[in-house]
Amino acid sequence: MKENEIELKIQALVDGELTKFEAGKLRDRIKNDIRLQILHERLMQMKDLISKHEMPRVLPESSAFYWSKIAQEIEVGGSAAQSSAQSLGMKWVFRRLAPVLGVACVALLITLQGPNLPDLGIVLDHNHELLTDEIDVMTFNSADDSMSVVWIDYSMDIQKDYMELWLD
Amino acid sequence: MKGKLDYSSLDESILVDHAKSGDTQSFEELVSRYRDRVYARAFSIMRNEDLAIGLSQNAWIKAWQRLEQFHGDASFVTWLNRIITNLCLDELRRQKRLKTDSIEEIQEDTGPVENRMEIRDFDPIAKLNQQELRERIDDAMDKLSVNHRTVLLLYEYEQLEYKQIADQMDTTIGTVMSRLFYARKKMASLLGEALKKDGLIE
């Protein structure tokens, strides 16, 4: 075992982080090595010194001033019970509404798809559709692959570029 | 007619229950009981008065918002200490002071046992009174790097295990062990110097 490994093992022994078996083995080794005994003793001493002498401190601000900021914040946020109930309520709404909204969006897209199909004059086994100029949505339908893909993009330029490329 | 409630005489668990149902006066009483301790923990880690005040106030605000999650498994002050410690670690991460290893930390894995833990007799320390001893220890803590001090504080005061400290500090158990050892070694050396200064050892 390397020197630094044994030091860390002894520290782990002092900190109670070794298994019974490991601790027993290490204790046997310490018994036969005066240097390790001293190290073990010093580590115990340091641990004891530090853990029992945390510096107590007094808040260097008047209690009223200190509390006023906390009070202001918690009043804005509402009571503990209220904020908890609100956050639970919001979670419930999101959990229930998210799938419904998702389905509604898809339904809206399907509705918009039909009447706004641009006549590209190209007959293919799949369609590449731009729905409207205002809505950045494109769909790709492939009968062969039984696949339908919907793009929602914020950049019309990219779509126009893509359309030009595709038409070429 | 309802008499005025004396909050200072109420039991902690009652105050917590009242606060959970939205009673800010009960919460104010809890703040008044533990504000120094929460501030002390923040200062121990941050070593900056203003930051410690601000973070401790944020800890109380968080505690209020999360009171429902407190089930009394640990004591209220232990729960608060966890909140303030996490806030301090977040702040250190934000300042990126926690991840950058100092030259001192890079060197911590070198050297034989003799050099790594000063073999010094600390018996003269018994001649110091408790307050003097606390001051010497606190001064020595102040001289540690942020990483070494934080590991030491989390271990000795928060009583976290190696694994928990590693998780909190986004590092490995090996690094925690190494930092803890180095921190104790450094503390031994700094306390030795302080005792020499006090004329307690030669």
XYZ file of C-alpha atoms in Angstrom:
370
model
C 0.000 0.000 0.000
C 1.359 3.452 -0.926
C 2.181 5.967 1.815
C -0.666 8.312 0.935
C -3.102 5.412 0.661
C -2.358 4.290 4.200
C -2.783 7.860 5.488
C -6.189 8.127 3.872
C -7.137 4.676 5.204
C -6.188 5.746 8.722
C -8.250 8.881 8.287
C -11.190 6.773 7.090
C -10.749 4.642 10.220
C -10.855 7.768 12.406
C -13.952 8.968 10.543
C -15.692 5.620 10.897
C -15.892 5.114 7.157
C -14.319 1.626 7.051
C -16.096 -1.702 7.291
C -15.521 -3.765 10.446
C -13.235 -6.098 8.535
C -11.126 -3.284 7.020
C -10.957 -1.472 10.352
C -9.746 -4.627 12.142
C -7.033 -5.243 9.564
C -5.854 -1.657 9.740
C -5.827 -1.615 13.546
C -3.519 -4.644 13.495
C -1.185 -2.825 11.174
C -1.215 0.344 13.300
C -0.328 -1.704 16.416
C 2.963 -2.687 14.810
C 3.970 0.711 13.441
C 4.765 3.579 15.815
C 4.611 6.153 13.009
C 1.110 5.076 12.061
C 0.113 5.119 15.733
C 1.178 8.766 16.009
C -0.620 9.666 12.806
C -3.783 7.949 14.062
C -3.570 9.786 17.367
C -3.023 13.178 15.732
C -5.914 12.690 13.355
C -8.174 11.816 16.268
C -6.973 14.908 18.095
C -7.573 17.220 15.125
C -11.015 15.769 14.486
C -11.949 16.241 18.114
C -10.564 19.783 18.268
C -12.328 20.999 15.135
C -15.674 19.313 15.612
C -16.095 20.592 19.178
C -15.053 24.173 18.564
C -17.235 25.701 15.895
C -17.117 29.459 16.266
C -20.501 30.833 17.373
C -21.423 34.058 15.598
C -23.996 36.730 16.152
C -25.836 38.219 13.212
C -24.365 41.703 12.719
C -27.754 43.216 11.825
C -30.736 44.209 13.895
C -33.282 41.426 14.072
C -36.082 43.715 12.862
C -34.140 44.736 9.764
C -33.105 41.155 9.073
C -36.674 39.912 9.413
C -38.149 42.709 7.295
C -36.521 41.412 4.102
C -37.647 37.861 4.810
C -41.171 39.049 5.650
C -41.347 41.089 2.458
C -40.375 38.091 0.337
C -42.683 35.623 2.000
C -45.601 38.024 1.775
C -45.054 38.335 -1.968
C -44.961 34.557 -2.296
C -47.977 33.957 -0.055
C -48.164 31.601 2.899
C -46.289 28.340 3.078
C -49.525 26.388 2.832
C -50.812 28.603 0.032
C -47.649 28.437 -2.059
C -47.506 24.727 -1.589
C -51.159 24.329 -2.614
C -50.649 26.694 -5.529
C -47.633 24.856 -6.772
C -49.438 21.520 -6.409
C -52.427 22.985 -8.250
C -50.216 24.262 -11.055
C -48.511 20.897 -11.316
C -51.885 19.182 -11.572
C -53.059 21.597 -14.261
C -49.876 21.123 -16.280
C -49.996 17.369 -15.909
C -53.614 17.189 -17.066
C -53.559 19.936 -19.680
C -50.258 19.271 -21.408
C -51.395 16.128 -23.272
C -54.760 17.730 -24.101
C -53.028 20.801 -25.526
C -50.675 18.571 -27.507
C -53.588 16.696 -29.075
C -55.391 19.984 -29.785
C -52.318 21.339 -31.613
C -52.075 18.243 -33.786
C -55.808 18.452 -34.552
C -55.407 22.122 -35.500
C -52.537 21.303 -37.814
C -54.517 18.572 -39.530
C -57.452 20.963 -39.979
C -55.214 23.657 -41.461
C -53.431 21.212 -43.726
C -56.188 20.547 -46.327
C -57.323 23.955 -47.624
C -53.886 25.535 -47.574
C -52.043 23.007 -49.682
C -49.948 24.895 -52.249
C -50.208 23.600 -55.776
C -46.641 22.733 -56.566
C -47.539 20.916 -59.783
C -45.374 17.981 -58.875
C -46.799 14.510 -58.521
C -44.856 12.331 -56.172
C -45.583 9.443 -53.849
C -45.017 11.787 -50.980
C -46.004 15.383 -50.255
C -43.960 18.197 -48.855
C -46.309 20.892 -47.718
C -46.027 24.474 -46.625
C -49.174 25.292 -44.681
C -49.300 29.084 -44.564
C -46.897 31.933 -44.871
C -47.814 33.120 -41.413
C -47.492 29.815 -39.618
C -44.031 28.290 -39.749
C -45.219 24.746 -40.101
C -44.293 22.156 -42.698
C -45.445 18.598 -43.032
C -43.927 15.728 -44.906
C -46.159 12.809 -45.842
C -44.832 9.658 -47.410
C -47.334 7.004 -48.394
C -44.547 4.516 -49.175
C -43.042 4.814 -45.761
C -46.419 5.275 -44.022
C -44.840 8.270 -42.406
C -45.887 11.798 -41.590
C -43.500 14.419 -40.187
C -44.445 17.918 -38.970
C -41.899 20.761 -38.709
C -42.567 23.818 -36.624
C -39.966 26.463 -37.306
C -39.593 30.085 -36.289
C -37.518 30.973 -39.312
C -39.398 31.371 -42.581
C -36.155 32.086 -44.409
C -34.851 28.642 -43.717
C -38.077 27.133 -44.967
C -38.099 29.219 -48.123
C -34.522 28.214 -48.805
C -35.460 24.639 -48.261
C -38.475 24.899 -50.576
C -36.361 26.432 -53.335
C -33.818 23.714 -52.959
C -36.514 21.092 -53.055
C -38.218 22.579 -56.120
C -34.905 22.712 -57.953
C -61.827 36.856 23.737
C -58.624 35.255 22.548
C -55.529 36.140 24.614
C -52.318 37.233 22.939
C -50.149 34.247 22.129
C -46.657 34.211 23.624
C -44.671 32.783 20.717
C -41.381 32.733 22.592
C -42.757 30.126 24.991
C -44.048 27.814 22.265
C -42.379 24.554 21.421
C -40.459 24.395 18.142
C -42.722 21.713 16.659
C -45.820 23.823 17.401
C -44.223 26.864 15.774
C -43.382 24.780 12.703
C -46.955 23.477 12.490
C -48.375 26.999 12.803
C -45.943 28.299 10.202
C -46.935 25.505 7.848
C -50.491 26.761 7.982
C -49.343 30.275 7.078
C -48.699 31.875 10.450
C -45.837 34.317 9.799
C -45.512 35.223 13.477
C -44.613 31.636 14.320
C -42.100 31.677 11.510
C -40.661 34.955 12.783
C -40.147 33.311 16.157
C -38.274 30.447 14.480
C -36.112 32.999 12.652
C -35.386 34.775 15.896
C -34.342 31.492 17.571
C -32.009 30.270 14.867
C -30.918 33.290 12.829
C -27.470 33.406 14.452
C -26.812 29.748 13.762
C -27.891 29.988 10.151
C -25.798 33.110 9.697
C -22.802 31.460 11.434
C -22.910 28.495 9.064
C -23.104 30.792 6.039
C -20.206 32.865 7.323
C -18.098 29.755 8.067
C -18.333 28.757 4.418
C -18.370 32.128 2.635
C -16.112 34.174 4.956
C -17.932 37.317 3.889
C -20.359 39.142 6.147
C -22.646 40.631 3.490
C -22.851 37.423 1.506
C -23.536 35.464 4.678
C -26.391 37.810 5.645
C -27.965 37.688 2.173
C -27.637 33.935 1.838
C -28.992 33.303 5.311
C -32.040 35.445 4.509
C -32.544 33.498 1.303
C -32.282 30.298 3.316
C -35.169 31.448 5.511
C -37.254 32.357 2.477
C -36.565 28.912 0.982
C -37.380 27.292 4.306
C -40.756 29.076 4.341
C -41.524 27.968 0.788
C -40.552 24.384 1.557
C -41.964 24.030 5.040
C -44.413 21.406 3.792
C -41.420 19.207 2.960
C -40.169 19.299 6.543
C -41.494 16.214 8.294
C -39.381 16.340 11.425
C -37.106 13.420 10.479
C -34.150 15.600 11.490
C -34.309 18.584 13.827
C -35.535 21.864 12.370
C -32.096 23.459 12.758
C -30.409 20.523 10.979
C -32.879 20.958 8.132
C -32.126 24.683 8.032
C -28.391 24.009 8.036
C -28.794 21.778 4.993
C -30.636 24.570 3.188
C -28.037 27.218 3.994
C -25.146 24.879 3.168
C -26.666 24.082 -0.223
C -27.222 27.764 -0.939
C -23.591 28.522 -0.047
C -22.340 25.697 -2.271
C -24.499 27.009 -5.119
C -23.041 30.457 -4.589
C -19.480 29.091 -4.594
C -20.259 27.167 -7.764
C -21.638 30.353 -9.275
C -18.421 32.103 -8.373
C -16.579 29.053 -9.752
C -14.456 28.912 -6.660
C -15.359 25.360 -5.842
C -14.066 23.636 -8.933
C -10.772 25.396 -9.527
C -7.985 23.576 -7.788
C -5.312 25.752 -6.247
C -1.627 24.864 -6.523
C -1.901 23.822 -2.885
C -4.544 21.270 -3.814
C -2.548 19.923 -6.716
C 0.380 19.379 -4.356
C -1.663 17.665 -1.699
C -0.951 14.168 -2.987
C 2.801 14.499 -2.722
C 5.232 13.946 0.120
C 5.878 11.217 2.680
C 3.824 10.713 5.827
C 6.115 12.854 7.983
C 5.587 15.858 5.757
C 1.928 15.228 5.283
C 0.794 15.288 8.890
C 2.824 17.328 11.261
C 3.749 15.275 14.305
C 3.121 17.861 16.921
C 2.123 17.698 20.522
C -1.129 19.600 21.055
C -1.294 19.135 24.821
C -0.419 22.825 25.465
C -3.696 23.670 23.751
C -5.389 22.709 27.020
C -3.991 25.926 28.472
C -6.238 27.984 26.196
C -9.810 28.657 27.253
C -12.691 27.603 25.019
C -13.108 31.004 23.406
C -9.381 31.361 22.682
C -9.342 27.888 21.231
C -12.340 28.639 19.003
C -10.646 31.795 17.783
C -7.409 29.939 16.919
C -9.350 27.264 15.072
C -11.449 29.831 13.236
C -8.359 31.820 12.222
C -6.783 28.634 10.881
C -9.987 27.789 8.979
C -9.860 31.218 7.409
C -6.473 30.387 5.914
C -7.649 27.217 4.183
C -8.645 27.210 0.517
C -12.394 27.233 -0.168
C -12.395 23.568 -1.196
C -10.470 22.386 1.853
C -12.523 24.475 4.249
C -15.816 23.373 2.702
C -14.932 19.676 2.921
C -13.863 20.096 6.529
C -17.031 22.008 7.455
C -19.322 19.547 5.729
C -17.614 16.677 7.490
C -17.124 18.087 10.978
C -20.113 20.389 11.371
C -22.691 19.068 8.946
C -21.630 15.498 9.792
C -22.029 14.329 6.227
C -20.380 11.132 5.041
C -17.657 11.086 2.390
C -20.145 10.001 -0.274
C -22.608 12.772 0.598
C -19.846 15.393 0.484
C -18.667 14.075 -2.881
C -22.217 14.394 -4.221
C -22.668 17.896 -2.814
C -19.361 19.102 -4.224
C -19.632 17.276 -7.574
C -16.444 15.358 -6.981
C -15.185 11.870 -6.128
C -14.882 10.201 -2.728
C -11.114 9.964 -3.305
C -10.873 13.727 -3.766
C -12.976 14.303 -0.652
C -10.674 12.035 1.389
C -7.590 13.703 0.017
C -8.932 17.224 0.631
C -10.055 16.327 4.121
C -6.659 14.901 4.977
C -4.878 17.912 3.571
C -7.229 20.285 5.402
C -6.552 18.563 8.730
C -2.831 18.532 8.086
C -2.903 22.221 7.268
C -5.017 22.927 10.352
C -2.491 21.053 12.506
C 0.309 23.101 11.036
C -1.541 26.421 11.435
C -2.570 25.625 15.001
C 1.014 24.696 15.766
C 2.141 28.106 14.516
C -0.552 29.799 16.598
C 0.550 27.938 19.730
C 4.127 28.973 19.039
C 2.981 32.578 18.708
C 1.160 32.256 22.032
C 4.389 30.981 23.557
C 2.744 27.722 24.488
C 5.227 25.620 22.524
C 8.731 26.196 21.294
